[in-house]
Amino acid sequence: MISYMLIVLLIIGFLTSLILIPLWIRKVKSIGLVWEDMNKINGEPVAGSGGVIVLLAFLVSSLTYVAYRVFILDSKDGFLVQIFALMIMITFMGFIGFVDDLFGWRKGGLSIGSRVMLSIFGAIPLIAINAGKSVIGFPFLGTVDIGLFYPLFFIPLGIVATTTTFNMFAGFNGLEAGQGAILLSALGFVSYLTGNSWLTVICMSMVLALIGFLFYNWYPAKVFPGDVMTYAVGLLIAAVAIVGNFEKIAVFFYIPYILEVCLKLRGNLKKQSFGRPLLDGTIENRYNKIYSLNHVAIAIMKKLNIRATERKAVLMLWGFQIIIILIGLFIFRDSLF
């Protein structure tokens, strides 16, 4: 049943994204919602907020799965409530991301404080259904049931952390969408291993939507995702980990983002992740110091005398994320296999 549904989701989510993105590109270009590609010299303006279509494709796929469970299987599964909670959250954060895109287009975007507060509101559906388990293992203390402290503190913390940091690891064509697809594929695999096959379907709904989007977001990008996508994907990563009760391995998978935040803090959150484009099509670092994993990738290529390009940097960063995931699966293998 799961393999059959994955095929259906592949067709629906992937094609929805693949077909509608060109229409979105033409529409937003006609109204001037375009952004500069900072890694190109005199590059064409790129259509913005393509994540709107990714979000739409995800919702269509997820609702198709719900309809299949309800009308074909005549199922009254309890997890359907959790699916709707996830869809409400993702739609809300996607809307906030779109507002941020529009404000950023004209006036610099939402403040950090506004993003944090709105992310807390985005966590309310999971708090309302008391998602996850309040029993947590602590070093030296063993397992402790923290009761209401879990939904009232840890759920908002997880949601705020991922929605406000996922878009920090960005700046190259295809990077964010590819990272989202890799992470959610891994979390979907973990979901399947831990007996949450319905969560696997939800993860793959977003993965296939992202892959369809990547056809237009890959170098040279014709459309950028915008915060509408990064907020939604960041929230989904945290929500899947919370609902599936595998927060520890999800945090381990998220190590590249933790490193990115640390590097960004080194520059007081003011340094850009972009490279400096050169006339020969290569890129170099903008600063003498490292303020992003993007800069690390460029520095490594320069050190190894490899022609540093945006495409190679993205592939290197994706490879790093995959290595972290494989290490995580090995470390947590006893609880998964």
Short mmCIF file of C-alpha atoms in Angstrom, two decimals:
data_model
loop_
_atom_site.label_atom_id
_atom_site.label_comp_id
_atom_site.label_asym_id
_atom_site.label_seq_id
_atom_site.Cartn_x
_atom_site.Cartn_y
_atom_site.Cartn_z
CA MET A 1 0.00 0.00 0.00
CA ILE A 2 2.79 2.40 0.91
CA SER A 3 4.70 1.72 -2.33
CA TYR A 4 1.49 2.27 -4.32
CA MET A 5 0.80 5.56 -2.57
CA LEU A 6 4.37 6.71 -3.09
CA ILE A 7 3.92 6.19 -6.83
CA VAL A 8 0.70 8.22 -6.74
CA LEU A 9 2.43 10.96 -4.75
CA LEU A 10 5.33 10.89 -7.19
CA ILE A 11 2.95 11.62 -10.05
CA ILE A 12 0.80 14.19 -8.23
CA GLY A 13 3.36 16.13 -6.19
CA PHE A 14 6.11 16.06 -8.79
CA LEU A 15 3.91 16.99 -11.75
CA THR A 16 2.04 19.70 -9.83
CA SER A 17 5.35 21.38 -9.10
CA LEU A 18 6.83 20.71 -12.54
CA ILE A 19 3.82 22.03 -14.48
CA LEU A 20 2.88 25.05 -12.36
CA ILE A 21 6.35 26.51 -11.74
CA PRO A 22 6.71 27.88 -15.33
CA LEU A 23 3.31 29.56 -14.97
CA TRP A 24 4.42 31.07 -11.66
CA ILE A 25 7.67 32.32 -13.19
CA ARG A 26 5.84 34.15 -15.97
CA LYS A 27 3.28 35.63 -13.59
CA VAL A 28 5.68 37.00 -10.96
CA LYS A 29 8.00 38.38 -13.62
CA SER A 30 5.07 40.29 -15.09
CA ILE A 31 4.44 42.00 -11.74
CA GLY A 32 8.11 42.56 -10.96
CA LEU A 33 8.53 40.05 -8.11
CA VAL A 34 12.10 39.25 -9.11
CA TRP A 35 15.37 39.07 -7.20
CA GLU A 36 19.00 39.47 -8.14
CA ASP A 37 21.17 36.36 -8.36
CA MET A 38 24.13 37.44 -6.23
CA ASN A 39 26.46 34.73 -7.59
CA LYS A 40 26.20 35.88 -11.20
CA ILE A 41 27.73 38.88 -12.95
CA ASN A 42 24.99 40.87 -14.67
CA GLY A 43 22.64 37.92 -14.37
CA GLU A 44 18.99 37.99 -15.39
CA PRO A 45 16.51 38.87 -12.61
CA VAL A 46 15.13 35.63 -11.15
CA ALA A 47 11.48 34.99 -10.28
CA GLY A 48 10.84 34.99 -6.53
CA SER A 49 8.74 33.03 -4.03
CA GLY A 50 8.51 29.84 -6.09
CA GLY A 51 7.96 28.04 -2.80
CA VAL A 52 4.28 28.92 -3.16
CA ILE A 53 4.02 26.17 -5.79
CA VAL A 54 6.05 23.75 -3.66
CA LEU A 55 3.64 24.32 -0.79
CA LEU A 56 0.65 23.84 -3.09
CA ALA A 57 2.09 20.60 -4.50
CA PHE A 58 2.71 19.30 -0.98
CA LEU A 59 -0.84 20.08 0.13
CA VAL A 60 -2.33 18.45 -2.96
CA SER A 61 -0.28 15.28 -2.38
CA SER A 62 -1.07 15.15 1.33
CA LEU A 63 -4.79 15.69 0.79
CA THR A 64 -4.77 12.98 -1.88
CA TYR A 65 -3.33 10.60 0.70
CA VAL A 66 -5.99 11.60 3.23
CA ALA A 67 -8.73 11.12 0.63
CA TYR A 68 -7.34 7.69 -0.23
CA ARG A 69 -7.39 6.64 3.43
CA VAL A 70 -10.91 7.98 4.04
CA PHE A 71 -12.80 7.23 0.82
CA ILE A 72 -11.00 4.18 -0.60
CA LEU A 73 -9.90 2.38 2.56
CA ASP A 74 -12.80 3.74 4.66
CA SER A 75 -10.22 4.37 7.38
CA LYS A 76 -10.72 6.37 10.56
CA ASP A 77 -7.05 6.47 11.51
CA GLY A 78 -6.15 8.65 14.48
CA PHE A 79 -3.13 10.02 12.64
CA LEU A 80 -5.41 11.87 10.21
CA VAL A 81 -5.81 14.51 12.92
CA GLN A 82 -2.03 14.84 13.06
CA ILE A 83 -1.85 15.16 9.27
CA PHE A 84 -4.31 18.04 9.31
CA ALA A 85 -2.40 19.65 12.18
CA LEU A 86 0.77 19.45 10.07
CA MET A 87 -0.97 20.92 7.03
CA ILE A 88 -2.39 23.81 9.07
CA MET A 89 1.03 24.58 10.51
CA ILE A 90 2.81 24.41 7.17
CA THR A 91 0.19 26.54 5.44
CA PHE A 92 0.43 29.14 8.21
CA MET A 93 4.22 29.30 8.13
CA GLY A 94 4.22 29.31 4.34
CA PHE A 95 1.90 32.32 4.42
CA ILE A 96 4.18 34.08 6.93
CA GLY A 97 7.13 33.29 4.69
CA PHE A 98 5.32 34.77 1.69
CA VAL A 99 4.56 37.94 3.67
CA ASP A 100 8.24 38.08 4.62
CA ASP A 101 9.16 37.71 0.95
CA LEU A 102 6.88 40.58 -0.03
CA PHE A 103 8.11 42.84 2.78
CA GLY A 104 11.70 41.88 2.01
CA TRP A 105 11.13 42.68 -1.64
CA ARG A 106 10.14 46.23 -0.74
CA LYS A 107 11.12 47.02 2.86
CA GLY A 108 13.65 44.51 4.19
CA GLY A 109 11.44 41.74 5.56
CA LEU A 110 10.12 40.84 8.99
CA SER A 111 12.26 41.45 12.05
CA ILE A 112 13.86 38.49 13.84
CA GLY A 113 11.54 39.06 16.80
CA SER A 114 8.48 38.93 14.55
CA ARG A 115 9.67 35.70 12.96
CA VAL A 116 10.18 34.07 16.36
CA MET A 117 6.77 35.12 17.67
CA LEU A 118 4.97 33.98 14.51
CA SER A 119 6.85 30.66 14.61
CA ILE A 120 5.52 30.12 18.14
CA PHE A 121 1.99 30.64 16.82
CA GLY A 122 2.81 28.13 14.11
CA ALA A 123 3.47 25.50 16.78
CA ILE A 124 -0.02 25.80 18.30
CA PRO A 125 -1.63 22.93 16.31
CA LEU A 126 0.98 20.44 17.61
CA ILE A 127 0.58 21.80 21.13
CA ALA A 128 -3.21 21.50 20.87
CA ILE A 129 -3.09 17.79 19.93
CA ASN A 130 -0.32 17.13 22.49
CA ALA A 131 1.95 15.63 19.84
CA GLY A 132 5.04 13.66 20.78
CA LYS A 133 6.01 12.02 24.05
CA SER A 134 6.89 13.90 27.22
CA VAL A 135 9.32 11.20 28.43
CA ILE A 136 12.85 12.39 27.66
CA GLY A 137 16.22 10.82 28.42
CA PHE A 138 18.75 13.06 30.17
CA PRO A 139 22.43 12.30 30.85
CA PHE A 140 22.97 11.07 34.44
CA LEU A 141 19.24 11.41 35.18
CA GLY A 142 17.84 8.70 32.95
CA THR A 143 14.33 9.05 31.53
CA VAL A 144 12.17 11.80 32.99
CA ASP A 145 8.51 12.57 32.26
CA ILE A 146 8.43 16.36 31.96
CA GLY A 147 4.65 16.46 31.47
CA LEU A 148 3.17 19.68 30.10
CA PHE A 149 6.64 21.22 29.91
CA TYR A 150 7.17 19.22 26.70
CA PRO A 151 4.26 20.63 24.62
CA LEU A 152 4.49 24.10 26.16
CA PHE A 153 8.26 24.52 25.84
CA PHE A 154 10.03 21.89 23.74
CA ILE A 155 7.53 21.83 20.85
CA PRO A 156 7.64 25.64 20.34
CA LEU A 157 11.42 25.56 20.79
CA GLY A 158 11.86 22.96 18.06
CA ILE A 159 9.52 24.75 15.67
CA VAL A 160 11.14 28.15 16.23
CA ALA A 161 14.65 26.70 15.90
CA THR A 162 14.09 25.06 12.52
CA THR A 163 11.85 27.70 10.92
CA THR A 164 14.28 30.49 11.77
CA THR A 165 17.50 28.62 10.86
CA PHE A 166 16.64 26.52 7.80
CA ASN A 167 16.84 29.57 5.51
CA MET A 168 20.26 30.54 6.89
CA PHE A 169 21.91 27.66 5.01
CA ALA A 170 21.18 29.14 1.59
CA GLY A 171 22.64 31.43 -1.04
CA PHE A 172 23.42 29.03 -3.93
CA ASN A 173 21.09 27.86 -6.69
CA GLY A 174 19.30 24.68 -5.62
CA LEU A 175 20.88 24.47 -2.18
CA GLU A 176 17.79 24.93 0.01
CA ALA A 177 15.48 22.74 -2.07
CA GLY A 178 18.07 19.97 -2.30
CA GLN A 179 18.81 20.13 1.41
CA GLY A 180 15.11 19.90 2.17
CA ALA A 181 14.72 16.88 -0.11
CA ILE A 182 17.72 15.11 1.43
CA LEU A 183 16.72 15.76 5.04
CA LEU A 184 13.06 14.84 4.56
CA SER A 185 14.02 11.68 2.64
CA ALA A 186 16.17 10.67 5.60
CA LEU A 187 13.42 11.50 8.10
CA GLY A 188 10.93 9.61 5.94
CA PHE A 189 13.22 6.58 6.09
CA VAL A 190 13.49 6.88 9.87
CA SER A 191 9.70 7.23 10.06
CA TYR A 192 9.27 3.97 8.17
CA LEU A 193 11.79 2.15 10.38
CA THR A 194 10.04 3.35 13.55
CA GLY A 195 6.59 2.24 12.41
CA ASN A 196 5.29 5.65 11.29
CA SER A 197 4.74 4.82 7.63
CA TRP A 198 2.14 7.58 7.27
CA LEU A 199 4.83 10.10 8.18
CA THR A 200 6.96 8.62 5.40
CA VAL A 201 4.17 9.50 2.96
CA ILE A 202 4.00 13.06 4.30
CA CYS A 203 7.77 13.47 4.01
CA MET A 204 7.78 12.13 0.46
CA SER A 205 4.94 14.48 -0.47
CA MET A 206 7.29 17.38 0.19
CA VAL A 207 10.34 15.62 -1.26
CA LEU A 208 8.68 15.06 -4.64
CA ALA A 209 7.37 18.63 -4.70
CA LEU A 210 10.92 19.85 -4.03
CA ILE A 211 12.40 17.65 -6.76
CA GLY A 212 9.93 19.07 -9.28
CA PHE A 213 10.90 22.56 -8.14
CA LEU A 214 14.62 21.76 -8.49
CA PHE A 215 14.22 21.43 -12.26
CA TYR A 216 13.84 25.23 -12.30
CA ASN A 217 15.86 26.15 -9.21
CA TRP A 218 19.02 24.26 -10.18
CA TYR A 219 21.93 26.20 -11.67
CA PRO A 220 21.30 28.54 -13.42
CA ALA A 221 18.12 29.16 -11.42
CA LYS A 222 15.00 30.43 -13.14
CA VAL A 223 13.15 30.78 -9.83
CA PHE A 224 14.08 31.21 -6.17
CA PRO A 225 12.17 29.46 -3.34
CA GLY A 226 11.82 32.41 -0.98
CA ASP A 227 10.99 32.23 2.71
CA VAL A 228 7.59 30.76 1.83
CA MET A 229 9.41 27.48 1.12
CA THR A 230 12.18 27.60 3.69
CA TYR A 231 9.80 28.37 6.56
CA ALA A 232 7.45 25.55 5.53
CA VAL A 233 10.21 22.97 5.03
CA GLY A 234 11.98 23.97 8.25
CA LEU A 235 8.74 23.59 10.18
CA LEU A 236 8.00 20.20 8.59
CA ILE A 237 11.42 18.88 9.62
CA ALA A 238 10.78 19.74 13.27
CA ALA A 239 7.14 18.61 13.20
CA VAL A 240 7.99 15.20 11.72
CA ALA A 241 10.66 14.63 14.37
CA ILE A 242 8.26 15.61 17.16
CA VAL A 243 5.29 13.57 15.93
CA GLY A 244 7.50 10.58 15.15
CA ASN A 245 9.30 10.78 18.52
CA PHE A 246 12.80 10.67 17.03
CA GLU A 247 14.01 14.15 17.96
CA LYS A 248 17.55 13.03 18.83
CA ILE A 249 18.41 11.63 15.41
CA ALA A 250 16.71 14.61 13.74
CA VAL A 251 18.91 17.00 15.73
CA PHE A 252 21.96 14.99 14.64
CA PHE A 253 20.86 15.23 10.99
CA TYR A 254 20.54 18.98 11.53
CA ILE A 255 24.23 19.39 12.46
CA PRO A 256 25.10 21.34 9.26
CA TYR A 257 22.52 23.96 10.23
CA ILE A 258 23.87 24.16 13.77
CA LEU A 259 27.33 24.76 12.30
CA GLU A 260 25.88 27.35 9.92
CA VAL A 261 24.27 29.25 12.81
CA CYS A 262 27.58 29.25 14.70
CA LEU A 263 29.40 30.64 11.66
CA LYS A 264 26.69 33.25 11.13
CA LEU A 265 26.97 34.34 14.77
CA ARG A 266 30.68 34.81 14.18
CA GLY A 267 29.70 37.56 11.76
CA ASN A 268 26.93 38.93 14.02
CA LEU A 269 24.34 37.55 11.56
CA LYS A 270 25.33 40.28 9.10
CA LYS A 271 27.66 38.46 6.70
CA GLN A 272 26.25 37.09 3.45
CA SER A 273 26.52 33.45 2.40
CA PHE A 274 27.01 34.30 -1.28
CA GLY A 275 30.29 33.97 -3.11
CA ARG A 276 31.85 36.68 -5.25
CA PRO A 277 31.31 35.88 -8.96
CA LEU A 278 34.26 36.17 -11.33
CA LEU A 279 34.28 36.77 -15.09
CA ASP A 280 35.39 33.20 -15.86
CA GLY A 281 32.25 31.75 -14.23
CA THR A 282 33.93 30.73 -10.98
CA ILE A 283 33.29 32.13 -7.52
CA GLU A 284 35.51 33.15 -4.63
CA ASN A 285 34.85 34.07 -1.02
CA ARG A 286 33.67 37.59 -0.27
CA TYR A 287 35.49 37.80 3.05
CA ASN A 288 38.88 36.95 4.48
CA LYS A 289 37.19 34.87 7.18
CA ILE A 290 34.64 32.05 7.04
CA TYR A 291 31.06 33.00 7.91
CA SER A 292 29.10 30.19 6.24
CA LEU A 293 29.45 26.56 5.17
CA ASN A 294 29.17 27.98 1.66
CA HIS A 295 32.45 29.76 2.29
CA VAL A 296 33.95 26.52 3.62
CA ALA A 297 33.04 24.72 0.38
CA ILE A 298 34.65 27.47 -1.72
CA ALA A 299 37.76 27.50 0.49
CA ILE A 300 38.17 23.71 0.22
CA MET A 301 37.96 23.82 -3.58
CA LYS A 302 40.51 26.63 -3.69
CA LYS A 303 42.80 24.68 -1.36
CA LEU A 304 42.58 21.59 -3.56
CA ASN A 305 43.10 23.64 -6.74
CA ILE A 306 39.62 22.71 -7.95
CA ARG A 307 37.83 25.21 -10.17
CA ALA A 308 35.35 26.65 -7.66
CA THR A 309 31.86 26.97 -9.11
CA GLU A 310 28.45 27.42 -7.57
CA ARG A 311 27.29 24.04 -8.87
CA LYS A 312 30.27 22.19 -7.35
CA ALA A 313 29.81 24.00 -4.04
CA VAL A 314 26.17 22.87 -3.83
CA LEU A 315 27.08 19.26 -4.64
CA MET A 316 29.80 19.36 -1.98
CA LEU A 317 27.39 20.71 0.64
CA TRP A 318 24.76 18.11 -0.26
CA GLY A 319 27.45 15.45 0.08
CA PHE A 320 28.34 16.74 3.54
CA GLN A 321 24.68 16.53 4.57
CA ILE A 322 24.42 12.95 3.29
CA ILE A 323 27.56 11.96 5.22
CA ILE A 324 26.09 13.42 8.42
CA ILE A 325 22.88 11.44 7.84
CA LEU A 326 24.78 8.18 7.27
CA ILE A 327 26.80 8.74 10.45
CA GLY A 328 23.57 9.44 12.33
CA LEU A 329 21.96 6.24 11.06
CA PHE A 330 25.03 4.31 12.22
CA ILE A 331 25.11 5.92 15.68
CA PHE A 332 21.38 5.39 16.29
CA ARG A 333 21.21 2.00 14.54
CA ASP A 334 20.20 0.08 17.68
CA SER A 335 16.99 2.10 18.01
CA LEU A 336 16.18 1.90 14.30
CA PHE A 337 17.09 -1.53 12.92
#
